Coordinates of C-alpha atoms and ligand atoms in Angstrom, one line a residue:
X146 CA 89.7 176.5 122.3
X147 CA 91.6 173.6 121.6
X148 CA 90.3 170.8 119.4
X149 CA 87.7 168.4 120.9
X150 CA 86.2 165.4 119.6
X151 CA 82.6 166.5 119.6
X152 CA 81.2 163.3 117.6
X153 CA 79.7 161.9 120.9
X154 CA 78.2 165.1 122.2
X155 CA 74.3 165.7 122.3
X156 CA 73.1 169.0 120.3
X157 CA 72.7 170.5 123.6
X158 CA 76.3 169.9 124.7
X159 CA 77.5 170.9 121.1
X160 CA 75.8 174.1 121.6
X161 CA 77.2 174.8 124.9
X162 CA 80.7 174.3 123.7
X163 CA 80.2 176.5 120.7
X164 CA 78.6 179.5 122.4
X165 CA 79.7 181.7 119.9
X166 CA 81.0 185.1 121.2
X167 CA 83.0 188.2 120.0
X168 CA 86.7 187.9 120.8
X169 CA 86.4 190.6 123.3
X170 CA 83.5 191.2 125.3
X171 CA 82.0 192.0 129.0
X172 CA 83.4 188.7 130.1
X173 CA 86.7 189.2 128.8
X174 CA 86.8 192.4 130.7
X175 CA 85.3 190.8 134.1
X176 CA 88.1 188.4 133.8
X177 CA 90.8 190.9 133.4
X178 CA 89.5 192.8 136.6
X179 CA 89.3 189.9 138.5
X180 CA 92.7 188.7 137.9
X181 CA 95.0 191.7 137.5
X182 CA 93.5 194.6 138.6
X183 CA 94.5 194.0 142.7
X184 CA 97.8 192.2 142.0
X185 CA 96.3 188.7 141.1
X186 CA 99.5 187.7 139.8
X187 CA 101.1 184.9 141.9
X188 CA 104.1 186.5 142.9
X189 CA 105.6 187.9 145.8
X190 CA 105.5 191.6 144.8
X191 CA 101.9 191.1 143.5
X192 CA 100.6 189.5 146.7
X193 CA 102.2 192.4 148.8
X194 CA 100.0 194.8 147.3
X195 CA 97.2 192.5 147.6
X196 CA 98.5 192.5 151.5
X197 CA 98.2 196.3 151.4
X198 CA 94.6 196.3 150.1
X199 CA 93.8 193.7 152.8
X200 CA 95.2 196.1 154.9
X201 CA 97.0 193.3 156.7
X202 CA 100.0 193.8 159.4
X203 CA 103.5 193.3 158.0
X204 CA 104.8 189.8 157.6
X205 CA 107.0 188.8 160.7
X206 CA 110.8 188.2 159.8
X207 CA 110.3 184.5 160.0
X208 CA 107.2 184.4 157.8
X209 CA 108.8 186.5 155.2
X210 CA 111.6 184.3 155.2
X211 CA 109.8 181.2 154.6
X212 CA 107.7 183.0 152.1
X213 CA 111.1 183.5 150.0
X214 CA 111.6 179.4 150.1
X215 CA 108.0 179.0 149.5
X216 CA 107.8 177.6 153.1
X217 CA 106.9 174.1 152.1
X218 CA 108.8 171.4 154.0
X219 CA 108.9 169.0 151.2
X220 CA 109.9 168.9 147.5
X221 CA 106.7 168.9 145.4
X222 CA 105.7 165.9 143.4
X223 CA 104.8 165.1 140.0
X224 CA 101.2 163.9 138.8
X225 CA 100.4 160.3 138.8
X226 CA 97.8 158.2 136.9
X227 CA 97.8 155.1 138.7
X228 CA 95.9 153.4 141.6
X229 CA 98.4 154.1 144.5
X230 CA 99.1 156.9 147.1
X231 CA 102.1 159.3 146.4
X232 CA 103.9 161.5 148.7
X233 CA 107.2 163.8 148.8
X234 CA 110.8 162.3 149.4
X235 CA 110.9 161.8 153.1
X236 CA 107.5 160.8 153.9
X237 CA 105.6 157.7 154.3
X238 CA 101.8 156.8 154.5
X239 CA 99.6 153.9 155.7
X240 CA 95.9 153.3 155.9
X241 CA 94.4 154.0 159.3
X242 CA 91.0 152.7 158.9
X243 CA 89.2 151.0 155.8
X244 CA 85.2 151.0 155.1
X245 CA 84.0 147.9 156.7
X246 CA 86.8 148.0 159.5
X247 CA 85.4 146.9 162.8
X248 CA 85.1 149.6 165.3
X249 CA 84.1 147.0 168.0
X250 CA 85.5 143.2 168.1
X251 CA 82.0 141.8 167.5
X252 CA 82.2 143.3 164.4
X253 CA 85.9 141.6 163.2
X254 CA 85.2 139.7 160.0
X255 CA 82.2 141.7 159.0
X256 CA 83.7 142.9 155.8
X257 CA 83.8 140.6 153.0
X258 CA 86.0 141.0 149.9
X259 CA 83.4 139.7 147.5
X260 CA 79.9 140.6 149.2
X261 CA 81.1 143.9 151.6
X262 CA 79.9 144.6 154.9
X263 CA 77.8 142.1 156.5
X264 CA 74.1 144.1 157.1
X265 CA 74.2 142.7 161.0
X266 CA 77.2 144.6 161.5
X267 CA 76.8 147.5 159.3
X268 CA 76.4 150.0 162.4
X269 CA 79.8 148.6 164.1
X270 CA 81.9 149.3 161.2
X271 CA 83.8 152.4 159.7
X272 CA 81.1 153.8 157.1
X273 CA 81.9 154.1 153.5
X274 CA 83.0 157.4 151.5
X275 CA 85.0 159.1 154.3
X276 CA 84.7 162.9 153.9
X277 CA 85.1 165.8 156.8
X278 CA 86.7 165.0 159.8
X279 CA 88.3 166.7 163.0
X280 CA 91.0 165.4 165.9
X281 CA 90.2 165.8 169.5
X282 CA 92.2 165.5 172.5
X283 CA 90.7 164.5 175.6
X284 CA 91.8 162.9 178.9
X285 CA 94.9 161.9 177.0
X286 CA 92.9 160.0 174.4
X287 CA 93.3 161.2 170.7
X288 CA 89.8 161.0 168.8
X289 CA 88.9 161.4 165.4
X290 CA 85.0 162.4 164.5
X291 CA 84.5 161.9 160.6
X292 CA 81.8 161.7 158.2
X293 CA 80.7 158.9 155.7
X294 CA 79.3 161.0 152.9
X295 CA 77.4 158.5 151.0
X296 CA 77.3 154.8 150.0
X297 CA 77.9 153.6 146.5
X298 CA 74.8 150.9 146.1
X299 CA 76.4 149.0 143.4
X300 CA 79.4 148.3 146.0
X301 CA 77.5 147.6 148.9
X302 CA 74.5 145.6 147.3
X303 CA 76.4 143.5 145.0
X304 CA 73.5 141.2 144.4
X305 CA 71.3 144.2 143.1
X306 CA 72.0 144.1 139.4
X307 CA 70.9 148.0 138.8
X308 CA 72.4 148.8 142.5
X309 CA 69.1 149.8 143.7
X310 CA 68.0 148.3 146.9
X311 CA 65.1 145.4 146.6
X312 CA 63.8 145.9 150.4
X313 CA 63.8 147.4 154.0
X314 CA 66.9 145.6 155.1
X315 CA 69.0 146.7 152.0
X316 CA 67.8 150.2 152.7
X317 CA 68.9 149.6 156.6
X318 CA 72.6 148.3 155.1
X319 CA 73.0 151.5 153.1
X320 CA 71.7 153.8 155.9
X321 CA 74.0 152.3 158.6
X322 CA 77.2 152.7 156.3
X323 CA 76.6 156.9 156.2
X324 CA 76.6 159.1 158.8
X325 CA 79.4 160.0 161.3
X326 CA 81.9 157.8 163.3
X327 CA 83.7 158.8 166.3
X328 CA 86.5 156.7 167.4
X329 CA 89.5 156.7 169.5
X330 CA 92.9 156.0 167.8
X331 CA 96.3 155.5 169.3
X332 CA 100.1 154.7 168.3
X333 CA 101.0 151.1 168.3
X334 CA 104.5 150.6 166.8
X335 CA 104.9 154.0 165.4
X336 CA 101.8 154.3 163.5
X337 CA 98.3 155.1 164.4
X338 CA 95.5 152.5 164.5
X339 CA 91.7 152.4 165.8
X340 CA 91.2 151.7 169.7
X341 CA 88.6 148.8 168.8
X342 CA 85.9 148.8 171.8
X343 CA 87.2 152.1 173.3
X344 CA 84.2 153.8 175.2
X345 CA 84.4 156.6 173.0
X346 CA 83.6 154.7 169.5
X347 CA 80.3 155.7 168.3
X348 CA 78.5 155.3 165.0
X349 CA 76.0 158.2 164.1
X350 CA 73.4 157.1 161.3
X351 CA 70.3 158.1 159.5
X352 CA 68.6 156.0 162.5
X353 CA 70.4 158.1 165.5
X354 CA 67.8 160.2 167.8
X355 CA 68.5 163.8 167.5
X356 CA 66.9 167.2 168.8
X357 CA 66.6 170.3 167.0
X358 CA 67.1 174.2 168.4
X359 CA 66.7 177.6 167.1
X360 CA 64.1 179.3 165.9
X361 CA 62.6 176.9 163.5
X362 CA 63.0 174.1 165.9
X363 CA 59.1 172.9 166.4
X364 CA 57.7 175.1 163.7
X365 CA 55.1 173.6 161.6
X366 CA 57.4 173.3 158.3
X367 CA 59.5 170.8 160.4
X368 CA 56.6 168.7 162.4
X369 CA 55.7 165.3 161.1
X370 CA 53.5 162.5 161.8
X371 CA 56.3 160.6 163.6
X372 CA 57.3 163.8 165.7
X373 CA 54.3 166.2 165.8
X374 CA 56.4 168.4 168.1
X375 CA 59.0 169.1 165.5
X376 CA 61.8 168.7 167.9
X377 CA 63.0 165.2 167.5
X378 CA 64.4 164.6 164.0
X379 CA 66.1 161.0 163.5
X380 CA 69.3 160.8 161.7
X381 CA 71.7 162.7 159.7
X382 CA 72.8 162.2 156.1
X383 CA 75.1 162.9 153.5
X384 CA 77.6 164.4 155.9
X385 CA 80.1 166.1 153.8
X386 CA 82.5 168.6 155.4
X387 CA 83.2 169.2 158.9
X388 CA 83.9 172.0 161.7
X389 CA 84.9 172.3 165.2
X390 CA 83.5 174.4 167.6
X391 CA 85.8 176.6 169.8
X392 CA 84.6 174.4 172.8
X393 CA 85.5 171.2 171.3
X394 CA 82.5 169.5 169.6
X395 CA 82.1 168.6 166.3
X396 CA 80.2 170.0 163.2
X397 CA 78.6 167.5 160.7
X398 CA 77.3 169.1 157.6
X399 CA 74.3 167.6 155.5
X400 CA 74.7 168.3 152.1
X401 CA 72.8 166.4 149.0
X402 CA 70.2 165.4 151.3
X403 CA 67.6 165.7 148.7
X404 CA 68.4 162.7 146.6
X405 CA 67.1 160.5 149.9
X406 CA 63.5 161.7 149.3
X407 CA 60.9 160.5 146.9
X408 CA 56.9 160.0 146.7
X409 CA 55.3 156.8 146.1
X410 CA 52.1 158.7 145.2
X411 CA 51.0 162.6 145.2
X412 CA 52.4 165.2 147.0
X413 CA 52.7 169.0 146.8
X414 CA 55.4 170.5 144.6
X415 CA 56.1 173.7 146.5
X416 CA 59.0 176.0 145.9
X417 CA 60.7 174.9 149.0
X418 CA 61.0 171.4 147.6
X419 CA 61.7 172.3 144.1
X420 CA 64.6 175.1 145.1
X421 CA 66.2 171.8 147.1
X422 CA 65.9 169.5 144.2
X423 CA 63.4 167.2 145.9
X424 CA 60.4 165.6 144.2
X425 CA 59.4 162.6 142.1
X426 CA 61.4 159.5 142.4
X427 CA 64.1 159.5 145.2
X428 CA 67.7 158.9 144.0
X429 CA 68.3 155.5 146.1
X430 CA 64.8 154.3 146.2
X431 CA 64.3 154.5 150.1
X432 CA 61.1 156.1 150.0
X433 CA 59.8 152.6 148.5
X434 CA 60.9 151.0 151.8
X435 CA 60.7 153.3 154.4
X436 CA 58.3 155.8 154.9
X437 CA 60.1 158.7 156.6
X438 CA 61.6 159.3 153.0
X439 CA 58.1 159.3 151.4
X440 CA 56.9 162.9 150.6
X441 CA 53.3 161.3 150.2
X442 CA 53.7 159.8 153.8
X443 CA 55.9 162.6 155.2
X444 CA 55.9 165.9 153.3
X445 CA 57.9 167.6 155.9
X446 CA 60.7 165.2 156.6
X447 CA 62.8 166.9 153.9
X448 CA 62.8 170.2 155.9
X449 CA 64.7 168.0 159.0
X450 CA 67.7 167.8 156.7
X451 CA 70.1 170.1 155.3
X452 CA 71.3 171.3 158.7
X453 CA 74.4 171.7 160.7
X454 CA 74.5 169.2 163.4
X455 CA 76.8 169.7 166.5
X456 CA 78.1 166.3 168.2
X457 CA 80.0 165.9 171.5
X458 CA 82.6 163.3 170.7
X459 CA 83.6 163.0 174.1
X460 CA 80.4 161.6 175.3
X461 CA 78.7 158.6 173.4
X462 CA 75.7 159.3 175.4
X463 CA 75.2 162.8 174.2
X464 CA 72.4 163.7 171.6
X465 CA 73.4 165.2 168.4
X466 CA 71.5 168.8 167.7
X467 CA 70.5 170.3 164.5
X468 CA 70.9 174.1 164.7
X469 CA 68.1 175.3 162.6
X470 CA 69.5 179.2 163.3
X471 CA 72.8 178.2 161.2
X472 CA 70.2 177.7 157.8
X473 CA 69.2 175.1 155.8
X474 CA 71.2 174.1 152.4
X475 CA 73.6 171.9 151.0
X476 CA 75.9 172.2 153.7
X477 CA 79.8 171.9 152.5
X478 CA 81.5 172.5 155.9
X479 CA 81.2 175.0 158.8
X480 CA 84.3 177.3 159.7
X481 CA 84.2 178.7 163.1
X482 CA 86.0 181.9 164.1
X483 CA 85.4 184.4 166.7
X484 CA 84.4 188.1 166.0
X485 CA 86.6 190.7 167.8
X486 CA 84.2 191.4 170.4
X487 CA 83.5 187.6 171.3
X488 CA 80.7 186.8 169.2
X489 CA 80.9 183.4 167.5
X490 CA 81.3 183.3 163.5
X491 CA 80.5 180.5 161.2
X492 CA 81.2 180.4 157.5
X493 CA 79.4 178.1 155.4
X494 CA 79.0 177.2 151.7
X495 CA 76.2 175.8 149.9
X496 CA 77.5 173.3 147.2
X497 CA 75.5 173.4 144.2
X498 CA 76.0 175.3 141.1
X499 CA 75.0 179.1 141.5
X500 CA 74.4 178.9 145.2
X501 CA 75.8 180.9 147.9
X502 CA 78.1 181.6 150.7
X503 CA 76.7 182.1 154.2
X504 CA 77.8 183.5 157.6
X505 CA 76.4 183.2 160.8
X506 CA 77.0 185.4 163.7
X507 CA 76.0 184.7 167.3
X508 CA 74.4 187.3 169.6
X509 CA 76.1 186.1 172.7
X510 CA 79.9 185.9 173.2
X511 CA 82.0 183.2 174.0
X512 CA 85.2 183.0 176.5
X513 CA 87.3 179.7 176.8
X514 CA 85.6 177.6 179.5
X515 CA 82.6 179.9 179.4
X516 CA 78.8 179.1 178.8
X517 CA 77.9 178.1 174.9
X518 CA 74.5 178.4 176.0
X519 CA 72.6 179.6 172.8
X520 CA 75.5 180.4 170.7
X521 CA 74.5 178.0 168.1
X522 CA 70.7 178.7 168.2
X523 CA 70.5 182.7 169.1
X524 CA 72.1 184.5 166.0
X525 CA 71.8 186.3 162.8
X526 CA 72.5 184.2 159.4
X527 CA 73.9 186.5 156.6
X528 CA 74.4 185.9 152.8
X529 CA 77.6 186.9 150.7
X530 CA 77.4 189.6 148.2
X531 CA 80.8 190.0 146.2
X532 CA 80.7 193.4 144.3
X533 CA 82.5 193.5 140.9
X534 CA 84.8 196.3 142.7
X535 CA 86.2 193.7 144.8
X536 CA 84.1 194.7 148.1
X537 CA 81.4 192.6 149.6
X538 CA 78.9 192.6 152.1
X539 CA 76.9 190.5 154.3
X540 CA 73.4 191.0 153.9
X541 CA 71.5 189.6 156.9
X542 CA 68.4 187.4 156.4
X543 CA 65.8 189.2 158.3
X544 CA 62.1 189.0 158.0
X545 CA 62.2 192.4 156.8
X546 CA 64.8 191.9 154.0
X547 CA 63.4 188.7 152.6
X548 CA 59.6 189.0 153.1
X549 CA 59.7 185.6 154.8
X550 CA 59.1 184.6 158.5
X551 CA 62.0 184.2 160.2
X552 CA 61.6 180.4 160.4
X553 CA 60.9 180.2 156.6
X554 CA 64.4 182.1 156.2
X555 CA 66.2 179.6 157.9
X556 CA 64.1 176.3 156.2
X557 CA 64.4 178.0 152.9
X558 CA 67.4 179.8 153.4
X559 CA 68.1 179.6 149.4
X560 CA 65.0 181.3 148.8
X561 CA 65.5 183.9 151.5
X562 CA 69.2 184.3 150.1
X563 CA 68.1 185.0 146.2
X564 CA 65.4 187.4 147.3
X565 CA 68.4 189.9 149.0
X566 CA 70.2 189.6 145.8
X567 CA 73.4 187.2 147.1
X568 CA 76.1 186.6 144.4
X569 CA 75.6 183.4 142.8
X570 CA 78.8 181.3 143.2
X571 CA 80.7 178.4 141.4
X572 CA 79.6 175.8 143.6
X573 CA 81.0 176.9 147.2
X574 CA 82.8 173.9 148.7
X575 CA 85.0 174.2 152.0
X576 CA 85.8 177.5 153.6
X577 CA 88.8 177.7 155.6
X578 CA 89.9 180.7 157.9
X579 CA 93.6 181.5 158.0
X580 CA 94.8 181.3 161.7
X581 CA 97.3 183.8 161.4
X582 CA 95.1 187.0 160.4
X583 CA 91.5 187.7 159.8
X584 CA 90.8 186.1 156.2
X585 CA 88.8 183.3 154.9
X586 CA 89.2 181.3 151.9
X587 CA 86.5 179.4 149.9
X588 CA 86.8 176.8 147.3
X589 CA 84.6 177.4 144.2
X590 CA 85.4 173.8 142.8
X591 CA 83.7 174.6 139.1
X592 CA 80.3 175.3 137.4
X593 CA 79.6 173.7 134.0
X594 CA 76.6 176.1 133.7
X595 CA 78.1 179.4 134.4
X596 CA 77.6 182.1 131.6
X597 CA 74.4 183.1 129.9
X598 CA 71.5 185.0 131.2
X599 CA 70.5 182.7 133.8
X600 CA 73.7 182.6 135.5
X601 CA 76.3 185.6 134.2
X602 CA 79.8 185.6 135.2
X603 CA 80.5 187.9 137.8
X604 CA 84.1 189.2 139.0
X605 CA 84.2 186.4 141.7
X606 CA 83.1 183.7 139.3
X607 CA 84.4 185.2 136.2
X608 CA 84.6 182.1 133.8
X609 CA 82.1 180.8 131.5
X610 CA 81.7 176.9 131.7
X611 CA 84.0 176.9 134.4
X612 CA 85.5 173.5 134.7
X613 CA 88.6 174.0 136.5
X614 CA 87.0 176.3 139.9
X615 CA 88.7 178.9 141.8
X616 CA 89.5 180.0 145.4
X617 CA 88.2 183.1 146.4
X618 CA 89.4 184.8 149.7
X619 CA 88.0 188.0 151.9
X620 CA 89.5 190.0 154.5
X621 CA 86.7 191.3 156.9
X622 CA 86.9 195.5 157.7
X623 CA 89.0 196.1 160.5
X624 CA 90.2 192.5 160.7
X625 CA 87.2 191.5 162.6
X626 CA 85.1 188.5 161.3
X627 CA 82.0 190.3 163.1
X628 CA 81.9 193.2 160.3
X629 CA 79.5 193.4 158.0
X630 CA 81.9 194.4 154.8
X631 CA 84.9 192.9 153.5
X632 CA 87.3 192.9 150.6
X633 CA 88.2 189.9 148.6
X634 CA 89.9 188.6 145.8
X635 CA 90.8 185.4 144.1
X636 CA 93.7 183.3 145.4
X637 CA 94.1 180.9 142.4
X638 CA 92.1 180.6 139.5
X639 CA 92.7 176.9 138.6
X640 CA 93.4 176.0 134.9
X641 CA 95.5 174.3 132.1
X642 CA 98.3 176.5 131.0
X643 CA 99.6 173.7 128.9
X644 CA 96.3 173.9 126.9
X645 CA 94.8 177.4 127.1
X646 CA 96.9 180.9 127.2
X647 CA 93.6 182.8 128.2
X648 CA 91.7 182.8 131.6
X649 CA 91.2 178.9 131.2
X650 CA 95.0 178.8 131.5
X651 CA 94.7 179.9 135.3
X652 CA 96.3 182.7 137.2
X653 CA 99.9 183.0 137.1
X654 CA 100.5 181.1 140.5
X655 CA 99.3 177.9 138.4
X656 CA 102.1 176.2 136.5
X657 CA 102.5 173.2 134.3
X658 CA 104.1 171.7 137.6
X659 CA 101.3 172.4 140.0
X660 CA 98.2 172.5 138.1
X661 CA 95.1 171.0 139.3
X662 CA 91.3 171.1 139.1
X663 CA 88.1 171.4 141.2
X664 CA 89.4 172.6 144.5
X665 CA 87.2 170.9 147.3
X666 CA 88.6 170.3 150.7
X667 CA 90.8 173.1 152.7
X668 CA 92.0 173.6 155.8
X669 CA 94.9 175.7 157.1
X670 CA 97.9 174.2 159.3
X671 CA 99.1 176.0 162.5
X672 CA 102.0 177.6 160.1
X673 CA 99.2 179.3 158.3
X674 CA 99.7 177.0 155.1
X675 CA 96.8 176.4 153.3
X676 CA 95.8 172.7 152.2
X677 CA 93.8 172.0 149.1
X678 CA 92.3 168.7 148.2
X679 CA 90.8 168.3 144.8
X680 CA 87.7 166.3 143.7
X681 CA 87.8 166.9 139.8
X682 CA 88.4 165.4 136.4
X683 CA 91.0 162.7 136.9
X684 CA 91.0 161.5 133.1
X685 CA 94.5 163.3 132.4
X686 CA 93.2 164.0 128.9
X687 CA 92.2 166.9 127.3
X688 CA 91.4 169.9 129.1
X689 CA 92.5 167.9 132.0
X690 CA 95.7 166.6 130.2
X691 CA 98.7 166.9 132.6
X692 CA 96.7 167.0 135.7
X693 CA 96.6 163.6 136.8
X694 CA 94.6 162.0 139.6
X695 CA 93.0 164.1 142.2
X696 CA 95.5 165.3 144.9
X697 CA 96.2 167.5 148.0
X698 CA 98.5 170.8 147.4
X699 CA 99.8 173.1 149.6
X700 CA 99.2 177.0 149.2
X701 CA 101.4 179.8 150.3
X702 CA 98.8 182.5 150.8
X703 CA 101.5 185.2 151.2
X704 CA 103.7 184.6 148.1
X705 CA 100.6 182.7 146.0
X706 CA 103.0 179.6 145.7
X707 CA 101.4 176.2 145.5
X708 CA 102.9 172.7 145.7
X709 CA 101.6 169.7 145.2
X710 CA 101.8 167.2 148.4
X711 CA 100.2 164.0 147.8
X712 CA 98.5 162.2 144.7
X713 CA 95.5 159.9 145.1
X714 CA 94.4 156.5 143.6
X715 CA 93.1 156.9 140.3
X716 CA 89.1 157.6 140.9
X717 CA 89.5 158.5 144.1
X718 CA 88.8 162.4 145.5
X719 CA 90.9 163.6 148.6
X720 CA 88.7 164.4 151.5
X721 CA 89.1 165.6 154.9
X722 CA 92.6 166.5 156.6
X723 CA 93.3 166.8 160.2
X724 CA 96.2 166.4 162.4
X725 CA 97.3 164.4 165.4
X726 CA 98.2 167.0 168.7
X727 CA 101.9 167.7 167.5
X728 CA 101.0 168.1 163.8
X729 CA 103.5 164.9 163.0
X730 CA 100.8 162.9 161.4
X731 CA 98.4 164.2 159.2
X732 CA 95.3 162.3 158.5
X733 CA 93.7 162.5 155.0
X734 CA 90.5 161.1 153.5
X735 CA 90.6 159.1 150.4
X736 CA 87.1 158.7 148.8
X737 CA 85.7 156.6 146.1
X738 CA 88.9 155.4 145.0
X739 CA 89.0 153.0 141.9
X740 CA 90.7 149.8 141.1
X741 CA 91.0 147.7 144.4
X742 CA 92.6 150.1 146.1
X743 CA 94.3 149.8 149.1
X744 CA 93.8 146.0 149.3
X745 CA 95.0 145.1 146.1
X746 CA 92.1 142.6 145.4
X747 CA 88.4 142.8 145.6
X748 CA 86.5 146.1 146.2
X749 CA 87.8 149.7 146.1
X750 CA 87.7 150.9 149.8
X751 CA 87.1 154.4 150.9
X752 CA 89.7 155.0 153.7
X753 CA 91.6 157.5 156.0
X754 CA 95.4 157.4 155.5
X755 CA 98.0 159.0 157.9
X756 CA 101.1 160.5 156.5
X757 CA 104.2 161.5 158.6
X758 CA 108.0 162.9 157.9
X759 CA 110.2 159.9 158.5
X760 CA 112.4 162.5 160.4
X761 CA 109.3 162.9 162.8
X762 CA 109.0 166.8 162.3
X763 CA 105.7 168.2 161.8
X764 CA 104.0 167.5 158.4
X765 CA 104.2 170.1 155.8
Ligands
FEO846 FE1 80.2 166.6 149.5 FE2 80.4 169.3 147.9 O1 80.9 167.9 148.5
CA847 CA1 83.4 168.4 149.0
CA848 CA1 83.4 168.5 145.0

């Protein structure tokens, strides 16, 4: 352990830091097993053996060639600690859209550097804190559907000294700046810009009327005074990661919805509320001004959030659908692939310390251009068990296995998953599936509470007080995402090799030159390279010295090599990644930047940027 200033720690933190234990114990043995036994060593040779474990096909000669050179189309960049964006030599970047930018001409000038967005135009501008996004290509048009995860009340309510809304109008302003934006983008003078007034442009907020489908739709648990049928929920909130269906619709993932609910009076403290962190005072005081968020008035309203919601970006009149068959938890993203027999498979993470990784498998099958009826409403939800011997299984959350009704397993998926002995993970963030072979990767961002009896280490989450995170990957049996068993290993364990020479130094593919902490967003490009975005500690001090600002890296999953591609402004996390149709432009989200990025004056503005190669070749 390095020296650490303990003077400002509480006793509790101090105890947690010291946590004395013998030099060699079970914990060390678990780490040893996870990082070495199956060749998790970061070298091409080691990954050759990992490929054998996964039963994968031989590399094609061109991929083998690329792997020999890391396969990166750029020179990796150094860390940064400033309030700017950096990309490799031969690349450029420019903002595409910032919080407060008008989507319709009537909202021109709606943003003011001193006061923020005018309330009257707050649902006509790009929202704050951009997150998951996907591109869609329809009738020669290019569309982006993108989440605005949350708002920073202090930035949006400059007159409210403590950052808490003081009236219903302020609550409405905050609500309008969250949710989803669909917008058309087009090239103009060599770079993309938003097509203002496009008929495709749309804002979807807390207020947008939705429907529900699947087994829990209409159930008593989702009925409210405002919607006694339990079929017509309003709004989507805290939209984090994203997904894209095989049939070209957008999946938005409701994550930390719990913080919006509170009680102005009495309410029943149920396991269903407490397991989801709901109760007492809400984090944002919405319940004081809008009864929908008040547990005293509408105790079932929280059960109508925390779902995967499907939006058709090509039809601005379409009604978004909450799919209860995919379970309710703090959804990070939704990665859709297909089983060998054509069934639809969706991988999903629940981002909270010690929560789980889930899989949904449809009962029906999908063929291109065919019916999508029932594909996200009629199927089975599973949860992952990662065994210490590096095998794993998907456990079906059935009434028989959980002792709960089908509707309860969906509304309270966390409780159902605990009942069947799922493996508690270090905060599952994005899951990305390799388009070139049957495997999927999940970013386990960090877990300050891992260790001890309450949340003991396990092979896939092998470090106590895990402040760096790791990426776990699995290959389904028979190369079939529909199979109920898999083999797994850790693709990378982030760490700081300059500070630690133990497991906290990271796996061997982590070096002084590429180190990072807290992997979060992930996406594969069409060449099979894994893009990794971070949301971690950017202090560049102590355990994080030498890691600089949050960043985006590219991983070669065959060789294990990882190279830094982009650094974000200090204070920001990198969120969301998608490409234009020919992959010559990457769109990258920059959430909660510090300073006054990107304008250089006034408030910091969460933005989507575009990144391209000056020679016009595909990005990466
Ligand atoms: Fe919204 Fe788990 O990140
Ligand atoms: Ca995230
Ligand atoms: Ca995160």
